[in-house]
Amino acid sequence: MKSNLYERKAQIFKALSNPVRLEIIDFLADGEKCVCEIVENLNYEQPHISKSLIKLKEAGLIKDRKEGLNVYYSLKICCMGDFFNCLNKILESEPKL
Amino acid sequence: MKSNLYERKAQIFKALSNPVRLEIIDFLADGEKCVCEIVENLNYEQPHISKSLIKLKEAGLIKDRKEGLNVYYSLKICCMGDFFNCLNKILESEPKL
DNA sequence: TTATAATATTCCATTTTTGGAATATTGTCA
DNA sequence: TGACAATATTCCAAAAATGGAATATTATAA
């Protein structure tokens, strides 16, 4: 396996290594959302959300679709759900958080 | 879902967000290895490997077992393999790396 | 054209990560 | 005990991430 493949994977995990971005991913698991919906539902400033979305998109984890003034984001990687479910199970049974 | 659960998950992804640590995880997928084997097989300085292992251990991704002078590390999270396989498939079919 | 709503970008100070180099710790054996 | 092998720790400067605040861009509608 090539070194740049590790770099690429590291980029994906780096995009996921932030609580705000994880919360966004979780929210998008419900289906496509526009930025305004994300801003309304999660409690962060709009520029913060916007920057987070861009980082997730650069990593290839989400994709966007423009429609008029709105930009809709949705998940792009299918296997994320399984991994997150597994992590959740492990974390729920963790002795101390 | 609680905020500290996102923090905890972010910690896990942060531990995975580095090419050297991903290479170590890959090497450990083969089974338990001592630090010396890891140092011999991957081309990094021993202190670098040691620090990487500790970060992975703190995140709860690997565990260690001491035996004499040696310390053996092994993977602790089962579902990682599936997710990595899925990521590999996606990355292999990516237009440009 | 102008105002406005939705989203993105820039700037910036603070914190965190990174990886190299030197050194410390620990266990074993003679 | 003393030497040595395996591993961990500390120190440090450079690089990157973080998140707040202000501002810019873009599309639409009046």
Short mmCIF file of C-alpha atoms (C1' of nucleotides) in Angstrom, two decimals:
data_model
loop_
_atom_site.label_atom_id
_atom_site.label_comp_id
_atom_site.label_asym_id
_atom_site.label_seq_id
_atom_site.Cartn_x
_atom_site.Cartn_y
_atom_site.Cartn_z
CA MET A 1 0.00 0.00 0.00
CA LYS A 2 1.40 3.39 -0.97
CA SER A 3 2.35 6.10 1.44
CA ASN A 4 0.00 8.66 -0.13
CA LEU A 5 -2.87 6.28 0.49
CA TYR A 6 -2.10 6.59 4.19
CA GLU A 7 -1.99 10.35 3.75
CA ARG A 8 -5.36 10.29 2.06
CA LYS A 9 -6.87 8.14 4.77
CA ALA A 10 -5.35 10.38 7.43
CA GLN A 11 -7.09 13.32 5.75
CA ILE A 12 -10.43 11.55 6.07
CA PHE A 13 -9.89 10.78 9.73
CA LYS A 14 -8.67 14.32 10.35
CA ALA A 15 -11.91 15.64 8.92
CA LEU A 16 -13.74 13.39 11.36
CA SER A 17 -11.57 14.32 14.33
CA ASN A 18 -13.66 17.24 15.54
CA PRO A 19 -16.85 17.18 17.63
CA VAL A 20 -18.64 19.84 15.59
CA ARG A 21 -17.96 18.06 12.34
CA LEU A 22 -19.07 14.77 13.87
CA GLU A 23 -22.28 16.41 14.97
CA ILE A 24 -22.84 17.63 11.42
CA ILE A 25 -22.22 14.15 10.04
CA ASP A 26 -24.74 12.80 12.52
CA PHE A 27 -27.29 15.39 11.46
CA LEU A 28 -26.74 14.58 7.80
CA ALA A 29 -27.28 10.89 8.49
CA ASP A 30 -30.95 11.84 8.51
CA GLY A 31 -30.70 12.94 4.88
CA GLU A 32 -29.74 15.94 2.78
CA LYS A 33 -29.87 19.31 4.59
CA CYS A 34 -29.22 22.90 3.58
CA VAL A 35 -26.70 24.98 5.48
CA CYS A 36 -29.46 27.03 7.07
CA GLU A 37 -31.05 23.92 8.55
CA ILE A 38 -27.74 22.81 9.97
CA VAL A 39 -27.11 26.24 11.46
CA GLU A 40 -30.60 26.28 12.99
CA ASN A 41 -30.35 22.83 14.50
CA LEU A 42 -26.79 22.73 15.74
CA ASN A 43 -25.78 25.57 17.97
CA TYR A 44 -22.79 27.08 16.18
CA GLU A 45 -22.11 30.26 14.21
CA GLN A 46 -22.83 30.10 10.51
CA PRO A 47 -19.20 30.69 9.44
CA HIS A 48 -18.10 27.91 11.75
CA ILE A 49 -20.61 25.50 10.21
CA SER A 50 -19.62 26.64 6.74
CA LYS A 51 -15.95 26.00 7.36
CA SER A 52 -16.72 22.63 8.88
CA LEU A 53 -18.78 21.61 5.86
CA ILE A 54 -16.01 22.62 3.50
CA LYS A 55 -13.48 20.55 5.40
CA LEU A 56 -15.77 17.52 5.26
CA LYS A 57 -16.30 18.07 1.56
CA GLU A 58 -12.58 18.41 0.85
CA ALA A 59 -12.06 15.07 2.54
CA GLY A 60 -14.70 13.58 0.25
CA LEU A 61 -17.09 12.68 3.05
CA ILE A 62 -20.00 14.83 1.92
CA LYS A 63 -21.16 16.42 -1.31
CA ASP A 64 -23.07 19.58 -2.04
CA ARG A 65 -25.82 20.65 -4.41
CA LYS A 66 -26.79 24.27 -5.02
CA GLU A 67 -30.37 25.31 -5.49
CA GLY A 68 -31.01 29.02 -5.67
CA LEU A 69 -29.65 30.65 -2.58
CA ASN A 70 -29.39 27.38 -0.71
CA VAL A 71 -26.64 24.79 -0.67
CA TYR A 72 -27.65 21.27 0.27
CA TYR A 73 -25.15 18.89 1.77
CA SER A 74 -25.43 15.12 2.08
CA LEU A 75 -23.28 12.16 3.07
CA LYS A 76 -21.16 10.59 0.40
CA ILE A 77 -19.58 7.57 2.09
CA CYS A 78 -21.87 4.66 2.72
CA CYS A 79 -19.86 2.59 5.17
CA MET A 80 -19.62 5.40 7.69
CA GLY A 81 -22.90 4.40 9.30
CA ASP A 82 -21.74 0.89 10.17
CA PHE A 83 -18.51 2.10 11.65
CA PHE A 84 -20.27 4.78 13.68
CA ASN A 85 -22.77 2.26 15.01
CA CYS A 86 -19.96 0.00 16.05
CA LEU A 87 -18.11 2.86 17.73
CA ASN A 88 -21.27 3.87 19.54
CA LYS A 89 -21.72 0.39 20.93
CA ILE A 90 -18.15 0.32 22.15
CA LEU A 91 -18.32 3.79 23.64
CA GLU A 92 -21.61 3.14 25.39
CA SER A 93 -20.09 0.19 27.17
CA GLU A 94 -16.95 2.04 28.12
CA PRO A 95 -16.29 2.08 31.87
CA LYS A 96 -15.62 5.80 32.17
CA LEU A 97 -16.22 8.43 29.55
CA MET B 1 -26.45 12.00 22.04
CA LYS B 2 -24.25 13.82 24.52
CA SER B 3 -21.57 16.30 23.62
CA ASN B 4 -18.81 14.40 25.40
CA LEU B 5 -19.60 11.40 23.26
CA TYR B 6 -18.70 13.51 20.24
CA GLU B 7 -15.54 14.53 22.04
CA ARG B 8 -14.70 10.91 22.72
CA LYS B 9 -15.33 9.93 19.12
CA ALA B 10 -13.27 12.88 17.92
CA GLN B 11 -10.41 11.59 20.06
CA ILE B 12 -10.59 8.23 18.31
CA PHE B 13 -10.56 9.82 14.87
CA LYS B 14 -7.74 12.14 15.91
CA ALA B 15 -5.68 9.12 16.86
CA LEU B 16 -6.34 7.72 13.39
CA SER B 17 -5.62 10.99 11.59
CA ASN B 18 -1.94 10.44 11.02
CA PRO B 19 -0.22 8.35 8.32
CA VAL B 20 2.33 6.79 10.67
CA ARG B 21 -0.33 5.71 13.14
CA LEU B 22 -2.44 4.32 10.29
CA GLU B 23 0.55 2.35 9.09
CA ILE B 24 0.96 0.93 12.58
CA ILE B 25 -2.72 -0.04 12.72
CA ASP B 26 -2.30 -1.75 9.37
CA PHE B 27 0.74 -3.63 10.62
CA LEU B 28 -1.11 -4.72 13.75
CA ALA B 29 -3.99 -6.02 11.66
CA ASP B 30 -1.71 -8.98 11.05
CA GLY B 31 -1.70 -9.76 14.78
CA GLU B 32 0.06 -8.80 17.98
CA LYS B 33 3.53 -7.30 17.55
CA CYS B 34 6.21 -6.04 19.90
CA VAL B 35 7.55 -2.53 19.59
CA CYS B 36 10.82 -3.81 18.19
CA GLU B 37 9.05 -5.58 15.33
CA ILE B 38 7.13 -2.44 14.51
CA VAL B 39 10.28 -0.35 14.54
CA GLU B 40 12.06 -2.86 12.33
CA ASN B 41 9.28 -3.10 9.77
CA LEU B 42 8.10 0.49 9.53
CA ASN B 43 10.78 3.01 8.82
CA TYR B 44 10.51 5.43 11.72
CA GLU B 45 12.56 6.23 14.80
CA GLN B 46 11.80 4.19 17.91
CA PRO B 47 10.64 7.19 19.98
CA HIS B 48 8.30 8.19 17.19
CA ILE B 49 6.79 4.72 17.08
CA SER B 50 6.55 4.65 20.85
CA LYS B 51 4.70 7.96 20.99
CA SER B 52 2.38 6.85 18.21
CA LEU B 53 1.54 3.63 20.04
CA ILE B 54 0.77 5.53 23.21
CA LYS B 55 -1.59 7.87 21.40
CA LEU B 56 -3.42 4.92 19.84
CA LYS B 57 -3.61 3.25 23.23
CA GLU B 58 -4.95 6.38 24.92
CA ALA B 59 -7.70 6.51 22.33
CA GLY B 60 -8.56 2.92 23.19
CA LEU B 61 -7.72 1.54 19.76
CA ILE B 62 -4.95 -0.82 20.82
CA LYS B 63 -3.89 -2.55 24.00
CA ASP B 64 -0.49 -3.63 25.32
CA ARG B 65 0.94 -6.61 27.13
CA LYS B 66 4.36 -6.65 28.74
CA GLU B 67 6.58 -9.70 28.61
CA GLY B 68 10.07 -9.26 29.94
CA LEU B 69 11.78 -6.48 28.11
CA ASN B 70 9.22 -6.49 25.31
CA VAL B 71 5.86 -4.79 25.06
CA TYR B 72 3.36 -6.34 22.69
CA TYR B 73 0.61 -4.28 21.11
CA SER B 74 -2.53 -5.47 19.40
CA LEU B 75 -5.75 -4.06 17.99
CA LYS B 76 -8.64 -3.63 20.35
CA ILE B 77 -11.51 -2.47 18.12
CA CYS B 78 -13.04 -5.12 15.94
CA CYS B 79 -15.05 -3.03 13.50
CA MET B 80 -12.04 -1.09 12.29
CA GLY B 81 -11.24 -3.72 9.68
CA ASP B 82 -14.57 -3.39 7.92
CA PHE B 83 -14.40 0.37 7.82
CA PHE B 84 -10.83 0.32 6.54
CA ASN B 85 -11.75 -2.14 3.81
CA CYS B 86 -14.60 0.08 2.76
CA LEU B 87 -12.38 3.15 2.74
CA ASN B 88 -9.79 1.29 0.70
CA LYS B 89 -12.35 0.40 -1.94
CA ILE B 90 -13.50 3.98 -2.15
CA LEU B 91 -9.99 5.39 -2.28
CA GLU B 92 -8.84 2.91 -4.89
CA SER B 93 -11.60 4.05 -7.21
CA GLU B 94 -10.96 7.73 -6.60
CA PRO B 95 -10.26 9.70 -9.77
CA LYS B 96 -7.14 11.46 -8.50
CA LEU B 97 -5.23 10.67 -5.36
"C1'" DT C 1 -30.63 48.42 -9.96
"C1'" DT C 2 -30.95 47.74 -5.06
"C1'" DA C 3 -31.92 45.32 -0.90
"C1'" DT C 4 -31.75 41.08 1.26
"C1'" DA C 5 -31.08 36.24 2.54
"C1'" DA C 6 -27.91 32.34 2.30
"C1'" DT C 7 -23.45 30.97 2.22
"C1'" DA C 8 -18.35 31.46 1.91
"C1'" DT C 9 -13.97 33.69 2.93
"C1'" DT C 10 -10.41 36.18 5.31
"C1'" DC C 11 -7.90 37.59 9.27
"C1'" DC C 12 -6.01 36.55 13.52
"C1'" DA C 13 -4.58 35.00 18.17
"C1'" DT C 14 -4.50 30.84 20.72
"C1'" DT C 15 -3.93 26.10 21.20
"C1'" DT C 16 -2.55 21.62 19.55
"C1'" DT C 17 0.13 18.52 16.80
"C1'" DT C 18 4.33 17.01 14.78
"C1'" DG C 19 8.65 14.79 14.69
"C1'" DG C 20 13.63 15.09 15.82
"C1'" DA C 21 17.15 14.71 19.37
"C1'" DA C 22 18.60 13.57 23.70
"C1'" DT C 23 17.75 11.17 27.79
"C1'" DA C 24 15.38 8.29 31.17
"C1'" DT C 25 13.31 4.00 32.72
"C1'" DT C 26 12.81 -0.86 33.15
"C1'" DG C 27 13.86 -5.73 32.93
"C1'" DT C 28 17.35 -9.29 32.22
"C1'" DC C 29 21.51 -11.65 32.47
"C1'" DA C 30 26.27 -12.42 33.56
"C1'" DT D 1 26.22 -5.13 41.03
"C1'" DG D 2 26.89 -3.46 36.22
"C1'" DA D 3 26.10 -3.60 31.39
"C1'" DC D 4 22.93 -3.88 27.91
"C1'" DA D 5 18.54 -4.19 25.25
"C1'" DA D 6 13.78 -2.62 24.81
"C1'" DT D 7 10.79 0.89 25.50
"C1'" DA D 8 9.16 5.41 27.24
"C1'" DT D 9 9.68 10.32 28.27
"C1'" DT D 10 11.04 15.05 27.92
"C1'" DC D 11 12.23 19.13 25.48
"C1'" DC D 12 11.65 21.98 21.71
"C1'" DA D 13 10.76 24.59 17.38
"C1'" DA D 14 7.98 24.44 13.41
"C1'" DA D 15 3.59 23.52 11.38
"C1'" DA D 16 -1.31 22.99 11.56
"C1'" DA D 17 -5.97 23.34 13.68
"C1'" DT D 18 -9.32 26.04 16.25
"C1'" DG D 19 -12.93 29.28 16.55
"C1'" DG D 20 -14.40 34.16 16.88
"C1'" DA D 21 -15.24 38.43 14.35
"C1'" DA D 22 -15.69 40.93 10.39
"C1'" DT D 23 -16.46 40.92 5.62
"C1'" DA D 24 -17.25 39.14 0.92
"C1'" DT D 25 -19.90 36.66 -2.53
"C1'" DT D 26 -23.94 35.06 -4.82
"C1'" DA D 27 -28.71 34.50 -6.17
"C1'" DT D 28 -33.18 36.22 -5.97
"C1'" DA D 29 -36.95 39.30 -5.86
"C1'" DA D 30 -39.01 43.73 -5.73
#
